[in-house]
Short mmCIF file of N, CA and C in Angstrom, two decimals:
data_model
loop_
_atom_site.label_atom_id
_atom_site.label_comp_id
_atom_site.label_asym_id
_atom_site.label_seq_id
_atom_site.Cartn_x
_atom_site.Cartn_y
_atom_site.Cartn_z
N MET C 174 -110.99 -11.18 30.67
CA MET C 174 -109.62 -11.44 31.05
C MET C 174 -109.00 -12.52 30.18
N GLY C 175 -109.81 -13.45 29.69
CA GLY C 175 -109.30 -14.46 28.78
C GLY C 175 -108.29 -15.38 29.43
N SER C 176 -107.42 -15.96 28.63
CA SER C 176 -106.45 -16.92 29.16
C SER C 176 -105.04 -16.34 29.11
N THR C 177 -104.90 -15.04 29.28
CA THR C 177 -103.59 -14.43 29.20
C THR C 177 -102.84 -14.46 30.52
N LEU C 178 -103.53 -14.69 31.61
CA LEU C 178 -102.90 -14.75 32.92
C LEU C 178 -102.87 -16.19 33.41
N PRO C 179 -101.94 -16.51 34.30
CA PRO C 179 -101.94 -17.85 34.89
C PRO C 179 -103.26 -18.12 35.61
N ALA C 180 -103.63 -19.38 35.69
CA ALA C 180 -104.91 -19.77 36.26
C ALA C 180 -105.12 -19.23 37.67
N VAL C 181 -104.08 -19.20 38.48
CA VAL C 181 -104.22 -18.73 39.86
C VAL C 181 -104.59 -17.25 39.88
N ALA C 182 -104.03 -16.46 38.98
CA ALA C 182 -104.36 -15.04 38.90
C ALA C 182 -105.79 -14.85 38.41
N GLU C 183 -106.18 -15.62 37.39
CA GLU C 183 -107.55 -15.56 36.87
C GLU C 183 -108.55 -15.90 37.99
N GLU C 184 -108.24 -16.94 38.75
CA GLU C 184 -109.15 -17.38 39.82
C GLU C 184 -109.28 -16.32 40.90
N LEU C 185 -108.19 -15.67 41.28
CA LEU C 185 -108.24 -14.62 42.29
C LEU C 185 -109.11 -13.46 41.81
N LEU C 186 -108.95 -13.05 40.57
CA LEU C 186 -109.76 -11.95 40.03
C LEU C 186 -111.25 -12.34 39.98
N LYS C 187 -111.53 -13.61 39.68
CA LYS C 187 -112.93 -14.08 39.70
C LYS C 187 -113.50 -14.03 41.11
N GLU C 188 -112.69 -14.42 42.10
CA GLU C 188 -113.14 -14.36 43.50
C GLU C 188 -113.44 -12.92 43.92
N ILE C 189 -112.59 -12.00 43.51
CA ILE C 189 -112.79 -10.59 43.84
C ILE C 189 -114.08 -10.09 43.21
N ARG C 190 -114.29 -10.43 41.93
CA ARG C 190 -115.52 -10.02 41.24
C ARG C 190 -116.75 -10.55 41.96
N LYS C 191 -116.72 -11.84 42.32
CA LYS C 191 -117.85 -12.46 42.99
C LYS C 191 -118.11 -11.80 44.34
N ALA C 192 -117.06 -11.55 45.10
CA ALA C 192 -117.22 -10.93 46.42
C ALA C 192 -117.82 -9.54 46.30
N PHE C 193 -117.39 -8.77 45.31
CA PHE C 193 -117.92 -7.41 45.15
C PHE C 193 -119.34 -7.42 44.62
N GLN C 194 -119.68 -8.40 43.80
CA GLN C 194 -121.06 -8.47 43.29
C GLN C 194 -122.03 -8.87 44.40
N GLU C 195 -121.58 -9.75 45.28
CA GLU C 195 -122.46 -10.26 46.32
C GLU C 195 -122.58 -9.34 47.53
N THR C 196 -121.47 -8.70 47.93
CA THR C 196 -121.50 -7.99 49.20
C THR C 196 -120.81 -6.64 49.21
N SER C 197 -120.31 -6.18 48.09
CA SER C 197 -119.47 -4.97 48.06
C SER C 197 -118.36 -5.10 49.09
N HIS C 198 -117.80 -6.27 49.11
CA HIS C 198 -116.75 -6.69 50.03
C HIS C 198 -115.54 -5.78 49.94
N GLY C 199 -114.85 -5.56 51.04
CA GLY C 199 -113.62 -4.78 51.01
C GLY C 199 -112.47 -5.56 50.38
N ILE C 200 -111.59 -4.85 49.73
CA ILE C 200 -110.45 -5.48 49.06
C ILE C 200 -109.42 -6.00 50.05
N ASP C 201 -109.48 -5.55 51.30
CA ASP C 201 -108.50 -5.96 52.31
C ASP C 201 -108.40 -7.48 52.44
N THR C 202 -109.51 -8.16 52.26
CA THR C 202 -109.55 -9.62 52.34
C THR C 202 -108.61 -10.25 51.32
N PHE C 203 -108.39 -9.58 50.22
CA PHE C 203 -107.61 -10.14 49.12
C PHE C 203 -106.19 -9.57 49.03
N SER C 204 -105.85 -8.61 49.87
CA SER C 204 -104.57 -7.90 49.75
C SER C 204 -103.36 -8.84 49.75
N PHE C 205 -103.33 -9.76 50.69
CA PHE C 205 -102.17 -10.65 50.78
C PHE C 205 -102.01 -11.47 49.50
N ARG C 206 -103.12 -12.02 49.02
CA ARG C 206 -103.04 -12.84 47.80
C ARG C 206 -102.67 -11.99 46.58
N LEU C 207 -103.19 -10.78 46.51
CA LEU C 207 -102.83 -9.89 45.40
C LEU C 207 -101.33 -9.61 45.41
N LYS C 208 -100.79 -9.31 46.57
CA LYS C 208 -99.35 -9.04 46.68
C LYS C 208 -98.53 -10.27 46.35
N PHE C 209 -99.00 -11.44 46.79
CA PHE C 209 -98.27 -12.68 46.54
C PHE C 209 -98.24 -13.01 45.05
N ILE C 210 -99.35 -12.86 44.37
CA ILE C 210 -99.44 -13.24 42.95
C ILE C 210 -98.86 -12.16 42.04
N PHE C 211 -99.19 -10.90 42.32
CA PHE C 211 -98.80 -9.83 41.39
C PHE C 211 -97.59 -9.03 41.83
N GLY C 212 -97.08 -9.30 43.02
CA GLY C 212 -95.85 -8.66 43.47
C GLY C 212 -96.00 -7.18 43.76
N PRO C 213 -94.92 -6.43 43.48
CA PRO C 213 -94.88 -5.03 43.88
C PRO C 213 -95.87 -4.11 43.15
N CYS C 214 -96.49 -4.56 42.08
CA CYS C 214 -97.45 -3.68 41.39
C CYS C 214 -98.83 -3.72 42.03
N ALA C 215 -99.08 -4.63 42.99
CA ALA C 215 -100.41 -4.77 43.59
C ALA C 215 -100.85 -3.52 44.34
N VAL C 216 -100.01 -2.99 45.21
CA VAL C 216 -100.40 -1.82 46.00
C VAL C 216 -100.59 -0.57 45.13
N PRO C 217 -99.65 -0.27 44.21
CA PRO C 217 -99.89 0.88 43.34
C PRO C 217 -101.15 0.71 42.47
N ALA C 218 -101.45 -0.51 42.05
CA ALA C 218 -102.66 -0.75 41.26
C ALA C 218 -103.90 -0.47 42.10
N LEU C 219 -103.89 -0.90 43.35
CA LEU C 219 -105.02 -0.62 44.24
C LEU C 219 -105.18 0.88 44.47
N ASP C 220 -104.07 1.59 44.55
CA ASP C 220 -104.13 3.05 44.68
C ASP C 220 -104.80 3.67 43.46
N LEU C 221 -104.46 3.18 42.27
CA LEU C 221 -105.08 3.70 41.05
C LEU C 221 -106.59 3.44 41.05
N VAL C 222 -106.99 2.26 41.54
CA VAL C 222 -108.43 1.95 41.62
C VAL C 222 -109.11 2.88 42.62
N ASP C 223 -108.47 3.07 43.78
CA ASP C 223 -109.03 3.97 44.80
C ASP C 223 -109.21 5.39 44.28
N GLN C 224 -108.29 5.82 43.43
CA GLN C 224 -108.35 7.17 42.87
C GLN C 224 -109.28 7.26 41.66
N ARG C 225 -109.92 6.14 41.33
CA ARG C 225 -110.82 6.05 40.17
C ARG C 225 -110.12 6.53 38.89
N SER C 226 -108.92 6.00 38.70
CA SER C 226 -108.07 6.40 37.58
C SER C 226 -108.32 5.60 36.31
N VAL C 227 -109.19 4.60 36.37
CA VAL C 227 -109.43 3.72 35.22
C VAL C 227 -110.73 4.11 34.51
N THR C 228 -110.62 4.35 33.21
CA THR C 228 -111.79 4.69 32.40
C THR C 228 -111.92 3.69 31.25
N ARG C 229 -113.09 3.12 31.14
CA ARG C 229 -113.40 2.25 30.00
C ARG C 229 -113.95 3.14 28.90
N VAL C 230 -113.26 3.15 27.76
CA VAL C 230 -113.65 3.99 26.63
C VAL C 230 -114.28 3.08 25.58
N THR C 231 -115.54 3.36 25.22
CA THR C 231 -116.23 2.53 24.23
C THR C 231 -116.74 3.40 23.09
N SER C 232 -116.92 2.75 21.95
CA SER C 232 -117.47 3.44 20.78
C SER C 232 -118.80 2.77 20.42
N PRO C 233 -119.60 3.41 19.56
CA PRO C 233 -120.89 2.83 19.18
C PRO C 233 -120.78 1.42 18.57
N SER C 234 -119.65 1.11 17.95
CA SER C 234 -119.49 -0.21 17.34
C SER C 234 -119.21 -1.29 18.38
N GLY C 235 -118.96 -0.87 19.63
CA GLY C 235 -118.69 -1.84 20.68
C GLY C 235 -117.21 -2.03 20.98
N ARG C 236 -116.36 -1.38 20.18
CA ARG C 236 -114.92 -1.48 20.47
C ARG C 236 -114.65 -0.79 21.79
N ALA C 237 -113.70 -1.34 22.55
CA ALA C 237 -113.41 -0.77 23.86
C ALA C 237 -111.92 -0.85 24.16
N LEU C 238 -111.48 0.12 24.93
CA LEU C 238 -110.13 0.11 25.47
C LEU C 238 -110.21 0.79 26.82
N TYR C 239 -109.13 0.75 27.55
CA TYR C 239 -109.10 1.38 28.86
C TYR C 239 -108.02 2.43 28.87
N GLN C 240 -108.29 3.52 29.56
CA GLN C 240 -107.27 4.53 29.78
C GLN C 240 -107.08 4.64 31.28
N VAL C 241 -105.80 4.64 31.69
CA VAL C 241 -105.48 4.72 33.10
C VAL C 241 -104.60 5.95 33.31
N LEU C 242 -105.04 6.80 34.21
CA LEU C 242 -104.25 7.97 34.57
C LEU C 242 -103.22 7.50 35.59
N GLY C 243 -101.98 7.43 35.15
CA GLY C 243 -100.92 6.94 36.01
C GLY C 243 -100.58 7.90 37.13
N SER C 244 -99.81 7.41 38.08
CA SER C 244 -99.42 8.23 39.23
C SER C 244 -98.57 9.42 38.81
N SER C 245 -97.94 9.32 37.64
CA SER C 245 -97.12 10.43 37.13
C SER C 245 -97.97 11.50 36.44
N GLY C 246 -99.26 11.22 36.25
CA GLY C 246 -100.13 12.16 35.56
C GLY C 246 -100.26 11.87 34.07
N LYS C 247 -99.54 10.86 33.59
CA LYS C 247 -99.62 10.48 32.17
C LYS C 247 -100.76 9.49 31.97
N LEU C 248 -101.41 9.60 30.83
CA LEU C 248 -102.51 8.72 30.50
C LEU C 248 -101.99 7.55 29.67
N TYR C 249 -102.25 6.33 30.14
CA TYR C 249 -101.82 5.12 29.43
C TYR C 249 -103.04 4.39 28.87
N THR C 250 -102.86 3.82 27.69
CA THR C 250 -103.93 3.04 27.07
C THR C 250 -103.66 1.57 27.31
N CYS C 251 -104.68 0.87 27.78
CA CYS C 251 -104.56 -0.56 28.10
C CYS C 251 -105.61 -1.34 27.32
N TYR C 252 -105.22 -2.51 26.92
CA TYR C 252 -106.12 -3.42 26.19
C TYR C 252 -106.21 -4.70 27.00
N SER C 253 -107.29 -4.87 27.74
CA SER C 253 -107.42 -6.06 28.58
C SER C 253 -107.62 -7.31 27.73
N SER C 254 -108.19 -7.15 26.54
CA SER C 254 -108.45 -8.31 25.69
C SER C 254 -107.16 -9.00 25.23
N CYS C 255 -106.08 -8.23 25.13
CA CYS C 255 -104.81 -8.83 24.72
C CYS C 255 -103.71 -8.60 25.75
N HIS C 256 -104.10 -8.11 26.96
CA HIS C 256 -103.16 -8.00 28.07
C HIS C 256 -101.97 -7.13 27.69
N PHE C 257 -102.25 -5.85 27.34
CA PHE C 257 -101.19 -4.95 26.89
C PHE C 257 -101.41 -3.54 27.44
N CYS C 258 -100.30 -2.88 27.78
CA CYS C 258 -100.34 -1.49 28.24
C CYS C 258 -99.24 -0.71 27.51
N THR C 259 -99.48 0.57 27.30
CA THR C 259 -98.52 1.40 26.58
C THR C 259 -97.43 1.99 27.48
N CYS C 260 -97.44 1.68 28.77
CA CYS C 260 -96.44 2.27 29.67
C CYS C 260 -95.07 1.61 29.49
N PRO C 261 -94.01 2.35 29.82
CA PRO C 261 -92.65 1.80 29.70
C PRO C 261 -92.41 0.58 30.59
N ALA C 262 -93.03 0.56 31.77
CA ALA C 262 -92.83 -0.57 32.69
C ALA C 262 -93.34 -1.87 32.08
N PHE C 263 -94.44 -1.79 31.34
CA PHE C 263 -94.96 -3.00 30.70
C PHE C 263 -93.96 -3.52 29.67
N GLY C 264 -93.46 -2.61 28.84
CA GLY C 264 -92.50 -3.01 27.82
C GLY C 264 -91.23 -3.60 28.42
N PHE C 265 -90.76 -3.03 29.50
CA PHE C 265 -89.51 -3.49 30.09
C PHE C 265 -89.69 -4.70 31.01
N SER C 266 -90.51 -4.56 32.05
CA SER C 266 -90.64 -5.60 33.07
C SER C 266 -91.42 -6.82 32.61
N VAL C 267 -92.41 -6.59 31.76
CA VAL C 267 -93.27 -7.70 31.34
C VAL C 267 -92.76 -8.32 30.04
N LEU C 268 -92.56 -7.50 29.01
CA LEU C 268 -92.18 -8.05 27.70
C LEU C 268 -90.70 -8.40 27.58
N GLN C 269 -89.82 -7.48 27.96
CA GLN C 269 -88.39 -7.74 27.78
C GLN C 269 -87.81 -8.67 28.84
N LYS C 270 -88.05 -8.38 30.09
CA LYS C 270 -87.40 -9.11 31.17
C LYS C 270 -88.23 -10.27 31.73
N SER C 271 -89.52 -10.29 31.46
CA SER C 271 -90.42 -11.30 32.02
C SER C 271 -90.33 -11.38 33.54
N GLU C 272 -90.17 -10.22 34.19
CA GLU C 272 -90.07 -10.17 35.65
C GLU C 272 -91.45 -10.09 36.30
N SER C 273 -92.43 -9.62 35.57
CA SER C 273 -93.77 -9.42 36.12
C SER C 273 -94.81 -10.01 35.18
N LEU C 274 -95.96 -10.35 35.77
CA LEU C 274 -97.09 -10.80 34.95
C LEU C 274 -97.68 -9.65 34.17
N LEU C 275 -97.69 -8.46 34.82
CA LEU C 275 -98.31 -7.29 34.21
C LEU C 275 -97.85 -6.04 34.95
N CYS C 276 -98.21 -4.89 34.41
CA CYS C 276 -97.88 -3.62 35.06
C CYS C 276 -99.04 -3.20 35.96
N LYS C 277 -98.81 -2.16 36.76
CA LYS C 277 -99.84 -1.70 37.68
C LYS C 277 -101.09 -1.18 36.95
N HIS C 278 -100.91 -0.67 35.73
CA HIS C 278 -102.06 -0.14 34.98
C HIS C 278 -103.00 -1.25 34.54
N ILE C 279 -102.44 -2.33 34.01
CA ILE C 279 -103.28 -3.47 33.59
C ILE C 279 -103.94 -4.10 34.81
N LEU C 280 -103.18 -4.25 35.90
CA LEU C 280 -103.79 -4.81 37.11
C LEU C 280 -104.91 -3.90 37.60
N ALA C 281 -104.72 -2.60 37.54
CA ALA C 281 -105.77 -1.66 37.94
C ALA C 281 -107.02 -1.83 37.06
N VAL C 282 -106.82 -2.08 35.77
CA VAL C 282 -107.95 -2.34 34.87
C VAL C 282 -108.69 -3.59 35.32
N TYR C 283 -107.96 -4.69 35.55
CA TYR C 283 -108.60 -5.94 35.97
C TYR C 283 -109.32 -5.78 37.30
N LEU C 284 -108.68 -5.08 38.25
CA LEU C 284 -109.31 -4.88 39.55
C LEU C 284 -110.53 -3.98 39.44
N SER C 285 -110.45 -2.93 38.63
CA SER C 285 -111.60 -2.04 38.42
C SER C 285 -112.77 -2.78 37.81
N GLN C 286 -112.47 -3.67 36.86
CA GLN C 286 -113.52 -4.49 36.25
C GLN C 286 -114.17 -5.37 37.33
N ALA C 287 -113.33 -6.04 38.11
CA ALA C 287 -113.83 -6.97 39.13
C ALA C 287 -114.63 -6.25 40.21
N MET C 288 -114.22 -5.03 40.57
CA MET C 288 -114.85 -4.29 41.65
C MET C 288 -115.95 -3.35 41.17
N GLY C 289 -116.17 -3.28 39.86
CA GLY C 289 -117.18 -2.39 39.31
C GLY C 289 -116.81 -0.93 39.52
N ALA C 290 -115.52 -0.62 39.43
CA ALA C 290 -115.04 0.73 39.75
C ALA C 290 -114.52 1.50 38.53
N CYS C 291 -114.86 1.05 37.34
CA CYS C 291 -114.41 1.75 36.13
C CYS C 291 -115.29 2.97 35.86
N GLN C 292 -114.65 4.04 35.48
CA GLN C 292 -115.38 5.18 34.93
C GLN C 292 -115.79 4.75 33.51
N GLU C 293 -116.83 5.31 32.99
CA GLU C 293 -117.29 4.96 31.64
C GLU C 293 -117.29 6.20 30.76
N LEU C 294 -116.80 6.05 29.53
CA LEU C 294 -116.79 7.14 28.57
C LEU C 294 -117.14 6.57 27.20
N THR C 295 -118.16 7.12 26.57
CA THR C 295 -118.52 6.71 25.21
C THR C 295 -118.03 7.80 24.26
N VAL C 296 -117.32 7.38 23.22
CA VAL C 296 -116.79 8.31 22.24
C VAL C 296 -117.21 7.86 20.85
N SER C 297 -117.08 8.75 19.89
CA SER C 297 -117.39 8.39 18.50
C SER C 297 -116.29 7.48 17.96
N GLU C 298 -116.58 6.85 16.83
CA GLU C 298 -115.57 6.00 16.18
C GLU C 298 -114.33 6.82 15.84
N GLU C 299 -114.55 8.05 15.40
CA GLU C 299 -113.43 8.92 15.03
C GLU C 299 -112.57 9.25 16.25
N GLN C 300 -113.21 9.52 17.38
CA GLN C 300 -112.46 9.82 18.60
C GLN C 300 -111.66 8.61 19.06
N LEU C 301 -112.26 7.43 18.97
CA LEU C 301 -111.54 6.21 19.36
C LEU C 301 -110.35 5.99 18.44
N THR C 302 -110.54 6.22 17.16
CA THR C 302 -109.44 6.10 16.20
C THR C 302 -108.33 7.08 16.53
N SER C 303 -108.70 8.29 16.91
CA SER C 303 -107.70 9.30 17.29
C SER C 303 -106.89 8.86 18.50
N ILE C 304 -107.56 8.26 19.48
CA ILE C 304 -106.85 7.74 20.66
C ILE C 304 -105.84 6.69 20.23
N LEU C 305 -106.29 5.78 19.39
CA LEU C 305 -105.41 4.70 18.94
C LEU C 305 -104.24 5.23 18.12
N LEU C 306 -104.50 6.19 17.24
CA LEU C 306 -103.44 6.76 16.41
C LEU C 306 -102.47 7.60 17.24
N ALA C 307 -102.96 8.27 18.25
CA ALA C 307 -102.08 9.06 19.12
C ALA C 307 -101.08 8.16 19.82
N GLU C 308 -101.52 6.98 20.25
CA GLU C 308 -100.61 6.03 20.89
C GLU C 308 -99.58 5.53 19.89
N GLU C 309 -100.02 5.28 18.66
CA GLU C 309 -99.11 4.79 17.62
C GLU C 309 -98.05 5.83 17.31
N GLU C 310 -98.45 7.11 17.24
CA GLU C 310 -97.49 8.19 16.96
C GLU C 310 -96.47 8.34 18.07
N GLU C 311 -96.90 8.18 19.34
CA GLU C 311 -95.97 8.27 20.47
C GLU C 311 -94.96 7.14 20.42
N ASP C 312 -95.41 5.95 20.02
CA ASP C 312 -94.52 4.80 19.94
C ASP C 312 -93.55 4.90 18.78
N GLY C 313 -93.99 5.48 17.67
CA GLY C 313 -93.21 5.51 16.44
C GLY C 313 -92.34 6.64 16.37
#
């Protein structure tokens, strides 16, 4: 997660990770705090986690990214290392307007990591490059 989020958000995600590692604790304990810190994207992000919509894609070299199947059925690429998502909401609400800390897809990635709920997919270097280039072509 790094230092891209405010300390209070980082601490909450650490608490969730610890609770799930120790007891497979229910997320209900954290719902209020998630909503308070992350606002309206908290509930949709939890829905994405429940639907197991987050996939960690890795290559033999160790490079990794996340793909999140959004509620609209579109696949978004997320980079937790630099706190970025390819969805329009991230570009508008997070980057342009600074109304949110993150979008529901990035929050779903962080929650999936903390709860151990990520799907795993290993691809070749060429396949990972294709994923990255496909995102670039859509943006350009």
